[in-house]
Short mmCIF file of C-alpha atoms (C1' of nucleotides) in Angstrom, two decimals:
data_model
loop_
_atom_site.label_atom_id
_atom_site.label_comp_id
_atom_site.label_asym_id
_atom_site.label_seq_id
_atom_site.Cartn_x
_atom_site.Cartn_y
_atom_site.Cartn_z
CA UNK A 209 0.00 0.00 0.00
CA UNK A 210 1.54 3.30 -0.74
CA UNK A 211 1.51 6.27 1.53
CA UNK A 212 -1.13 8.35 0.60
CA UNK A 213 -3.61 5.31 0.21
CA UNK A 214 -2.57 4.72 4.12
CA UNK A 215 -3.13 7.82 4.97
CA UNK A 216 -6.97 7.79 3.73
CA UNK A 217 -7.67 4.46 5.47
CA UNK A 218 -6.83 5.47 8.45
CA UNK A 219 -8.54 8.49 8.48
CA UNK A 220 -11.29 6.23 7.49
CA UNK A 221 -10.67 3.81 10.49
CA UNK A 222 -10.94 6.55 12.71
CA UNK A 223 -14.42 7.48 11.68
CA UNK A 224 -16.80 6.91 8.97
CA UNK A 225 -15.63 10.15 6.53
CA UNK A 226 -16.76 11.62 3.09
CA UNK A 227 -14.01 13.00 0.59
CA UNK A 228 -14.37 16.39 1.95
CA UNK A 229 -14.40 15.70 5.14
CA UNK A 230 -10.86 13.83 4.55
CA UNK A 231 -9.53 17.05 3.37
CA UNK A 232 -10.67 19.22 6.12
CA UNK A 233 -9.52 16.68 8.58
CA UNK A 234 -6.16 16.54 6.79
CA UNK A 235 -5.94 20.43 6.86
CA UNK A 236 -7.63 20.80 10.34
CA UNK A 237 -4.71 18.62 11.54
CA UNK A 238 -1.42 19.76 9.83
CA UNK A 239 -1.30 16.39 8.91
CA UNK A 240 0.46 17.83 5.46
CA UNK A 241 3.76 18.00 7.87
CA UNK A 242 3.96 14.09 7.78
CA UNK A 243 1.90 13.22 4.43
CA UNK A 244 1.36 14.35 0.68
CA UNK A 245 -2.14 14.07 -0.54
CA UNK A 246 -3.62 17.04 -2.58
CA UNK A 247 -6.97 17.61 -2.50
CA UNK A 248 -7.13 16.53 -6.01
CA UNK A 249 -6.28 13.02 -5.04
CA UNK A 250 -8.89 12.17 -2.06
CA UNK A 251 -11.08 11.23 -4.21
CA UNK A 252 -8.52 9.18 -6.93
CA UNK A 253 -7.59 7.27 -3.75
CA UNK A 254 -11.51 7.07 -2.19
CA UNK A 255 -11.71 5.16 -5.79
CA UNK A 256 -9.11 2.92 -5.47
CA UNK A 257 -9.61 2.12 -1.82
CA UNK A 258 -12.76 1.07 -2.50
CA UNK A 259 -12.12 -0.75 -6.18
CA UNK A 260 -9.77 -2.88 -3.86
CA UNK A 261 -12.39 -3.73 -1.27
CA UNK A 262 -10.59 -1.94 1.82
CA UNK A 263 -13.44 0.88 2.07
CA UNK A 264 -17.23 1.03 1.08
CA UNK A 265 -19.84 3.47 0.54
CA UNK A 266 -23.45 4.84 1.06
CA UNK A 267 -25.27 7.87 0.33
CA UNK A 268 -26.22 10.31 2.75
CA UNK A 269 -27.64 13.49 2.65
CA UNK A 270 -25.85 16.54 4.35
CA UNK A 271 -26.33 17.98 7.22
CA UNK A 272 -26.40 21.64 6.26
CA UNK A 273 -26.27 23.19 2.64
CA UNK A 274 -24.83 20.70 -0.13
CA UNK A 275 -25.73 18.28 -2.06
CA UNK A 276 -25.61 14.65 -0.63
CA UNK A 277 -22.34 12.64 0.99
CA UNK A 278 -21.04 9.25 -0.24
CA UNK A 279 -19.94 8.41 2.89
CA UNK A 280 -16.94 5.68 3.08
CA UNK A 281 -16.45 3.13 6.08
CA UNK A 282 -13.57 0.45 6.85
CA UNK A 283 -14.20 -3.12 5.63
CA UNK A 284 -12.36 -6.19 7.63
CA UNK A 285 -10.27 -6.43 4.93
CA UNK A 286 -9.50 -2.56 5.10
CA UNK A 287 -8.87 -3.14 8.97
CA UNK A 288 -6.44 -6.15 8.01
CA UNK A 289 -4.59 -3.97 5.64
CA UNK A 290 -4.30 -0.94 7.68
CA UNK A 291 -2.74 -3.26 10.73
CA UNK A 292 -0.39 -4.94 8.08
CA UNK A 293 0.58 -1.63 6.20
CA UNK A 294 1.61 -0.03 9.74
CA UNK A 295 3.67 -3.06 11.19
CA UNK A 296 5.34 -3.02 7.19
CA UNK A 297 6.25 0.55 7.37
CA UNK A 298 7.07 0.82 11.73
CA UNK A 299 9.57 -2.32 10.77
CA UNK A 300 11.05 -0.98 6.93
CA UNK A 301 13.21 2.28 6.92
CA UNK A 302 12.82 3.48 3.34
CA UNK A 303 15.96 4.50 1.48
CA UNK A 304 15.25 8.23 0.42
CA UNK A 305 17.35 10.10 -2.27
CA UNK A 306 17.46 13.89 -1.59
CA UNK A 307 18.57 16.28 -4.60
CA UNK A 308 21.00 17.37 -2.43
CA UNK A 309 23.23 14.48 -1.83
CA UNK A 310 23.22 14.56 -5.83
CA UNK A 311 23.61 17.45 -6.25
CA UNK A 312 26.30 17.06 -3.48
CA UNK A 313 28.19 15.11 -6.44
CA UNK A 314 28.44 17.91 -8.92
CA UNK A 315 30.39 20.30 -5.91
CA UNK A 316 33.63 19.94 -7.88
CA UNK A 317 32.47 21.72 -11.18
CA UNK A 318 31.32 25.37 -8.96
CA UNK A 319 33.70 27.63 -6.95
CA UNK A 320 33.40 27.42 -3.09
CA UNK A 321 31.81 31.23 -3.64
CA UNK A 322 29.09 30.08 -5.56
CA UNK A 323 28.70 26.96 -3.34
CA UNK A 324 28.38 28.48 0.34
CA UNK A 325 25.49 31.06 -0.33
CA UNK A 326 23.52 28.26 -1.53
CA UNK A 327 24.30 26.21 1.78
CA UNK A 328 23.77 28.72 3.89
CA UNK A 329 20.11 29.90 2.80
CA UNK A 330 19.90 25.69 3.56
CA UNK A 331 21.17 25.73 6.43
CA UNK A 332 19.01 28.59 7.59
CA UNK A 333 15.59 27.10 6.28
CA UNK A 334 16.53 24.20 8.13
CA UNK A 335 16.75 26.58 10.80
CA UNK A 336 13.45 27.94 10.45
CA UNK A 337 11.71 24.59 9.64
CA UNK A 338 13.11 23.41 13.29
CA UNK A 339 11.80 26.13 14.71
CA UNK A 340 8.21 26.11 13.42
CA UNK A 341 8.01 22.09 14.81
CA UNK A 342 9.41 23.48 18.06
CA UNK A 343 6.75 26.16 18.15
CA UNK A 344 4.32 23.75 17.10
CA UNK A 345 5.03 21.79 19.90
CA UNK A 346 5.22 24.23 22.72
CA UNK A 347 1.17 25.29 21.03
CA UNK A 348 -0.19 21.85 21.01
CA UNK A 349 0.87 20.68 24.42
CA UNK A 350 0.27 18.54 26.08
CA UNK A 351 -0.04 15.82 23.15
CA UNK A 352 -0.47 11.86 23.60
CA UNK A 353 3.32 10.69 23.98
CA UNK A 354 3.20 9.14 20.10
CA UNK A 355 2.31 12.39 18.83
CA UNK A 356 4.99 14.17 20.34
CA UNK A 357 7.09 11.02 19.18
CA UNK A 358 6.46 11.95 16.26
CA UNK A 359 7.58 16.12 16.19
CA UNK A 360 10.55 14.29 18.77
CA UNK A 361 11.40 12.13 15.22
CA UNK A 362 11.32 15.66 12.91
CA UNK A 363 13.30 17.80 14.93
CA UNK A 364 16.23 15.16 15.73
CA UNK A 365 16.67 14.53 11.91
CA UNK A 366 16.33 18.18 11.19
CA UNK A 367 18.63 18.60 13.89
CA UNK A 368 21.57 16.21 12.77
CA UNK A 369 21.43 17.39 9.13
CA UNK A 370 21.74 21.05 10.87
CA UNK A 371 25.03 19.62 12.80
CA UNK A 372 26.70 18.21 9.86
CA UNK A 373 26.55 20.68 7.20
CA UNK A 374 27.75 23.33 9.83
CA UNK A 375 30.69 21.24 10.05
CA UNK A 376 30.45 20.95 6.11
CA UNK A 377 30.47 24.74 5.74
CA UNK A 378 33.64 25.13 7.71
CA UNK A 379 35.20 22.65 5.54
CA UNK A 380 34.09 24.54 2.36
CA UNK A 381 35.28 27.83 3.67
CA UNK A 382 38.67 26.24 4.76
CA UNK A 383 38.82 24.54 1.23
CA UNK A 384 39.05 20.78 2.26
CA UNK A 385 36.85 19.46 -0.63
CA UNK B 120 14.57 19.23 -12.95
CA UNK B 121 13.88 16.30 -11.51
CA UNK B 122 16.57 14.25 -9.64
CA UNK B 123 16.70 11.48 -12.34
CA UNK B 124 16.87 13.86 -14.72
CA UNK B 125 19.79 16.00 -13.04
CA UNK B 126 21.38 12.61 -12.35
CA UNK B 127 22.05 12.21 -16.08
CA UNK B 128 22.32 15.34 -16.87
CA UNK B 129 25.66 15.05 -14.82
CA UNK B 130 26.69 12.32 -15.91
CA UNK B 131 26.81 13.73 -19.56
CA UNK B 132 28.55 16.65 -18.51
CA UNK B 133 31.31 14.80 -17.17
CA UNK B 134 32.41 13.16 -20.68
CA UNK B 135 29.40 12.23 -23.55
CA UNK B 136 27.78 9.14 -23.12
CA UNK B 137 25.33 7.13 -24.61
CA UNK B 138 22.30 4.67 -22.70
CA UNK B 139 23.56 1.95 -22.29
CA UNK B 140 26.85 3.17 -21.21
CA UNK B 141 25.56 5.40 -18.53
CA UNK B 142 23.39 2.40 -17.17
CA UNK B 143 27.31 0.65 -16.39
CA UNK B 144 28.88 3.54 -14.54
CA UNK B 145 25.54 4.23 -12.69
CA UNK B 146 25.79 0.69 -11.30
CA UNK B 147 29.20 0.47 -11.03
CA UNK B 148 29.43 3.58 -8.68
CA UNK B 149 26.86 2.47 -6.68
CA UNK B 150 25.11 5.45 -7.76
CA UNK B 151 22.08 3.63 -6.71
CA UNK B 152 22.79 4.55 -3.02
CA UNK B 153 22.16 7.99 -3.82
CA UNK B 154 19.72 8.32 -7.16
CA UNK B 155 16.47 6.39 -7.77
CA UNK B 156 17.08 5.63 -11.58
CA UNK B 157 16.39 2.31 -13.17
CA UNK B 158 17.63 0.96 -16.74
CA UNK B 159 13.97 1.85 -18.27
CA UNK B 160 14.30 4.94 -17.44
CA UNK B 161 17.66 6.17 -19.24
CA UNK B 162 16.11 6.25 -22.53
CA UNK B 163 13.08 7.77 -21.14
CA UNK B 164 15.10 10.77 -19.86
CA UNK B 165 17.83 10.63 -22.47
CA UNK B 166 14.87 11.70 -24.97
CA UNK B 167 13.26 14.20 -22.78
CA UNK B 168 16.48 16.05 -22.10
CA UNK B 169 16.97 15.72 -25.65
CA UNK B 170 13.90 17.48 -26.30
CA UNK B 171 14.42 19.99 -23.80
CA UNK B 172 17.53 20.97 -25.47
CA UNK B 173 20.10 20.57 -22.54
CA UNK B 174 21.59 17.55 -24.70
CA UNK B 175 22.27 16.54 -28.49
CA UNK B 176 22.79 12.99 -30.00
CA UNK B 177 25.00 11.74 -32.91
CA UNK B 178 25.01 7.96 -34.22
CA UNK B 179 28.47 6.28 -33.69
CA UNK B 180 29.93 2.75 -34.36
CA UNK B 181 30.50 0.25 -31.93
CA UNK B 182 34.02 -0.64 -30.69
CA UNK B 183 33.44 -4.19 -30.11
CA UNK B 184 30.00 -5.72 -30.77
CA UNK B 185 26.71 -4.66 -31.07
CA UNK B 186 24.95 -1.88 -33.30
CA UNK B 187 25.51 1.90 -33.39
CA UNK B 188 25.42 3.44 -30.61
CA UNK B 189 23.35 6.87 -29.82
CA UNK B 190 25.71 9.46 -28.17
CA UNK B 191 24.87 12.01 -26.23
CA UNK B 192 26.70 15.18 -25.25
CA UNK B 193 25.68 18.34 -23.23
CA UNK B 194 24.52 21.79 -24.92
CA UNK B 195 25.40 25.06 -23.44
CA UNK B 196 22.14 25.38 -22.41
CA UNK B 197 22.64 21.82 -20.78
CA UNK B 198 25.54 23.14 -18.87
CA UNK B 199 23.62 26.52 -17.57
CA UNK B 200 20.30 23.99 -16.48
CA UNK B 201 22.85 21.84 -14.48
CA UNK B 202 24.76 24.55 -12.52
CA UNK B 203 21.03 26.03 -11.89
CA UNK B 204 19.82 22.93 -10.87
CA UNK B 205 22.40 21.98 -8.43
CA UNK B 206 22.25 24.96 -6.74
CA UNK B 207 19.22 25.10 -6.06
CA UNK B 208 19.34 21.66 -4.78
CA UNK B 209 22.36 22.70 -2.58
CA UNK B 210 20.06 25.48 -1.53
CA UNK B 211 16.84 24.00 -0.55
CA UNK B 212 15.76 21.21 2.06
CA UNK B 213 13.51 18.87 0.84
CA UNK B 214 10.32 17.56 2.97
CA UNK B 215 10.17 14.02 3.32
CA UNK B 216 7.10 11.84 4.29
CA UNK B 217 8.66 8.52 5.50
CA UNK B 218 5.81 6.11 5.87
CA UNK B 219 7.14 5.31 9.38
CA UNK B 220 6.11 8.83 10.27
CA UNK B 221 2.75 8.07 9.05
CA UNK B 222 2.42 4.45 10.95
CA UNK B 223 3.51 6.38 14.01
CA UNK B 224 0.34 8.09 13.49
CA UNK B 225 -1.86 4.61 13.92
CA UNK B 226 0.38 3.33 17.09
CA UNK B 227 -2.81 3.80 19.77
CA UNK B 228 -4.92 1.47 17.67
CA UNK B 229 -1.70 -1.66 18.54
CA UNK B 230 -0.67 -3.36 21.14
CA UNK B 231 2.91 -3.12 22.32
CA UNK B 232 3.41 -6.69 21.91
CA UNK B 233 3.40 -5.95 17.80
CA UNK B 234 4.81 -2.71 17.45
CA UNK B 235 7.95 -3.36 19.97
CA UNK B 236 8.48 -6.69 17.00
CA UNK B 237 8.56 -4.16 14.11
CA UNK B 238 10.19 -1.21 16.05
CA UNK B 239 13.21 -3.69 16.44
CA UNK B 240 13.37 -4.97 13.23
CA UNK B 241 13.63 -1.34 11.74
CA UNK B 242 16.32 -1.03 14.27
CA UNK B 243 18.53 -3.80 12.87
CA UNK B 244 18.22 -2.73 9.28
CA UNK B 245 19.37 0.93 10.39
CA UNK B 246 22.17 -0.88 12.21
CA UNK B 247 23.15 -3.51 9.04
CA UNK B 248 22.69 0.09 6.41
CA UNK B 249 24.85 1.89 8.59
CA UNK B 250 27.46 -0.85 8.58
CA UNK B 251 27.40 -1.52 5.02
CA UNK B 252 28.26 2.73 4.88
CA UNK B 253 30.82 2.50 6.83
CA UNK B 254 32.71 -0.58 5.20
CA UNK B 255 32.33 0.76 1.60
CA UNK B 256 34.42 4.14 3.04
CA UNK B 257 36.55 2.10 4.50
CA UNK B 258 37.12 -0.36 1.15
CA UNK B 259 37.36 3.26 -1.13
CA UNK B 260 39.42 5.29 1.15
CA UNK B 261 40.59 7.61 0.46
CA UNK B 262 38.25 9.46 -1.38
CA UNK B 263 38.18 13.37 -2.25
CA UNK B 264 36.62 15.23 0.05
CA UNK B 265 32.93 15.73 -1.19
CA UNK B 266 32.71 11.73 -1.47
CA UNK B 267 33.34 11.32 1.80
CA UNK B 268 30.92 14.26 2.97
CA UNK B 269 28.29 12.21 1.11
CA UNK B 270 28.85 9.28 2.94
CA UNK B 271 29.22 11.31 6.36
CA UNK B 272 26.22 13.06 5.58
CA UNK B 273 24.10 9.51 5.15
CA UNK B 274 26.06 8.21 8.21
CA UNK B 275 24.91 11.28 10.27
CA UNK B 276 21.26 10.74 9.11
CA UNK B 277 20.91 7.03 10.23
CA UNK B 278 22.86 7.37 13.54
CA UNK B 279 20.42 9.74 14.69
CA UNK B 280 17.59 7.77 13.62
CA UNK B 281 18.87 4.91 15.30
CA UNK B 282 19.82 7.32 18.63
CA UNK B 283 15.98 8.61 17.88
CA UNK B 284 14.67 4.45 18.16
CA UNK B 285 16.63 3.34 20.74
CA UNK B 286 14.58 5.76 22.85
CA UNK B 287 11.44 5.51 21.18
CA UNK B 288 11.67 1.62 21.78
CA UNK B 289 12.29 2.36 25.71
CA UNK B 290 9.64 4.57 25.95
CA UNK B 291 7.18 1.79 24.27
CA UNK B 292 8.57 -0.71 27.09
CA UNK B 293 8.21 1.45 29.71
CA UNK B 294 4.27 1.70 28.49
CA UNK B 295 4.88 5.64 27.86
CA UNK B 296 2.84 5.98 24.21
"C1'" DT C 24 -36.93 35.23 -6.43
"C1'" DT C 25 -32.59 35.28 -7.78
"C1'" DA C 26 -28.08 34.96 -6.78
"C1'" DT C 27 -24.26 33.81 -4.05
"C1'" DG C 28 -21.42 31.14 -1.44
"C1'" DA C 29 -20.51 26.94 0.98
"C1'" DT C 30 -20.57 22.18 0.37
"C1'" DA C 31 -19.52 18.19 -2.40
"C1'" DT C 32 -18.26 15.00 -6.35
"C1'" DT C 33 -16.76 13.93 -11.03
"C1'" DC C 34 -14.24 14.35 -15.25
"C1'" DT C 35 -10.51 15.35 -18.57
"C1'" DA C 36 -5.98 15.71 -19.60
"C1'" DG C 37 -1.39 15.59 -18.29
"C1'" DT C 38 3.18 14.29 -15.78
"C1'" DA C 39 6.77 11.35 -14.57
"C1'" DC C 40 8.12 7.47 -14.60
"C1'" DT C 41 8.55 2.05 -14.96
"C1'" DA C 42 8.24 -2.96 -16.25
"C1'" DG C 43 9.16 -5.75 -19.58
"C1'" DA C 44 8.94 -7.33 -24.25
"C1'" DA C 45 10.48 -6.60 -28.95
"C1'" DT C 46 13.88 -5.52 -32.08
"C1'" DA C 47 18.40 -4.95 -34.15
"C1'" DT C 48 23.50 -5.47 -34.80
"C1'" DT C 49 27.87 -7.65 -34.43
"C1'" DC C 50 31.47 -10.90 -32.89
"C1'" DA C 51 33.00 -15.33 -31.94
"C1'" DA C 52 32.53 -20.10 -30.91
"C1'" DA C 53 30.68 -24.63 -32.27
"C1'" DT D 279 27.57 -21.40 -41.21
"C1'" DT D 280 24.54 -20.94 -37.88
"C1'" DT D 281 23.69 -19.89 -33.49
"C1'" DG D 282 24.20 -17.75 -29.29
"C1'" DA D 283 25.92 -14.14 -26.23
"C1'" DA D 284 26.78 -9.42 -25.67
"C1'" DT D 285 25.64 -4.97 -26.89
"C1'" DA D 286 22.23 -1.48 -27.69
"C1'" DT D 287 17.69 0.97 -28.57
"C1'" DT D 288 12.69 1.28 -29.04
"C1'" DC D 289 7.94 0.39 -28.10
"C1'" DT D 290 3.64 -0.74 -25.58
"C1'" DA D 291 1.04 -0.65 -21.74
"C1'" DG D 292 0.54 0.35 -17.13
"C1'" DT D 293 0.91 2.85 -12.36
"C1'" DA D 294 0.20 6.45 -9.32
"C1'" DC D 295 -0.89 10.38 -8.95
"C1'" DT D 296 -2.18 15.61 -9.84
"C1'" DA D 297 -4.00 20.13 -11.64
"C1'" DG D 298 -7.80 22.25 -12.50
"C1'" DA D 299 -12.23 22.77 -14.61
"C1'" DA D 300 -16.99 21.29 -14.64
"C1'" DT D 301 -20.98 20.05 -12.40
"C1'" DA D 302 -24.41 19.71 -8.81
"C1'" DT D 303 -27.04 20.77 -4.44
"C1'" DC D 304 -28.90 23.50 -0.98
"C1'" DA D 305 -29.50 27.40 2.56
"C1'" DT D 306 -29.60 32.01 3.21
"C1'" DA D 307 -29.23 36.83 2.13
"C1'" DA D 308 -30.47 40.57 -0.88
#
DNA sequence: TTATGATATTCTAGTACTAGAATATTCAAA
DNA sequence: TTTGAATATTCTAGTACTAGAATATCATAA
């Protein structure tokens, strides 16, 4: 199961849920920090959950203004795969390939002064990024201890790429590459 | 520019090449630690860089067997998109959405009794990656110095992950999610 | 009563690969 | 001499989204 298909049924195990619904749950939550599904692609995935039998659907009519919800719940199966998907993905670290370990390979063709502006303004987003989860953290507590697991996971990473291209900078700027 | 694309896009820069060709030094550099592209997709993105105008092709003859070969060199234009392109990935962080960060996000719906299973098999395979970094620095040193900042740089990333689990994991025993 | 805005789903067309089969050329061994 | 291995490119069909426009419904305000 890929990501973003995980991320619906589980929104969907929480609590029966229409498309729109997902999206203002997904919003409401910052869950975009820790998953990538466009609007555009609830309902793609809605589709596809259901075309595989994890999810199913009836029609009911809104609560308010609108015209009337298809409204999606788990299946067993769906239940099944959401346990399986989780233990998969808690027990597989996924290789990841960032441009900028590439782009880390093409240093020797630019000058050190075109190369440390650019790895400053990264080292400073980085910066920034840390602090926003660290703000966001501060705002939202107290959370359950696997929600603050989680921001705990963020800022560490964010934290140890911050350490080693300081130490990478130095090295540009004393011409060791 | 996409990273597969930028990936060949380097390649070519560094001396023409054609497909097949750049399929051999991508595996024998273990490129594959650090770019996502498989052997159907060369052609694929030798023809849209073609078409983009950042490289040209001319038909040569084998040296030993096999038919003529399609070689590709960089354009000027080529040259500009790659400088661009790598500074701007030198310049800007990249969000990832592991799917571990997303089965944290279904942890209160297990017991510990399956998560603390997976949690320790993702463990080991950060261990055995890191390992297998470390030996292949070993087995190439020495390297220049941006090689080895790549490999540093992955190193970093996984020790804190594992530092990260090793906690995470006592917290789980302790009953603290 | 009309229109507007919020709610909600569907449809069309495109992007970026990717798997794998088909095809073609040439050398060298049986 | 034919056949097989190595070299090399092309083609077809599929996957997994994704952007954005089109369509539809209903309550409320003008």
């Amino acid at each position: 199961m890929t990501n973003a298909e995980l991320a619906i049924l589980s929104l969907i195990a929480e609590k029966s849920r229409h498309g729109y619904e997902i999206e203002q749950v997904i919003e409401a939550r910052g869950m975009r920090d820790w998953t990538e599904v466009g609007f555009s692609s609830i309902y793609y995935l809605l589709n596809k959950l259901e075309k595989a039998g994890l999810i199913e659907s009836r029609l009911e009519q809104a609560e308010g203004r609108g015209p009337a919800r298809k409204v999606y719940q788990i299946t067993e199966n769906g239940q099944e795969a959401q346990i399986n998907a989780t233990l998969a993905a808690l027990s597989e670290p996924v290789n990841s390939y960032p441009p900028f370990l590439l782009a880390m390979s093409n240093l020797p063709m630019l000058p050190p002064a075109q190369i440390l502006p650019a790895l400053n303004i990264y080292r400073n987003t980085l910066t920034e990024r840390k602090l926003e989860l660290v703000a966001k953290v501060e705002q939202q507590s107290p959370m359950p201890g696997f929600v603050e697991a989680m921001f705990d996971y963020s800022i560490n990473l964010i934290e140890a790429e911050m350490a080693w291209i300081e130490r990478f900078i130095t090295q540009v700027e004393a011409g060791n590459v």
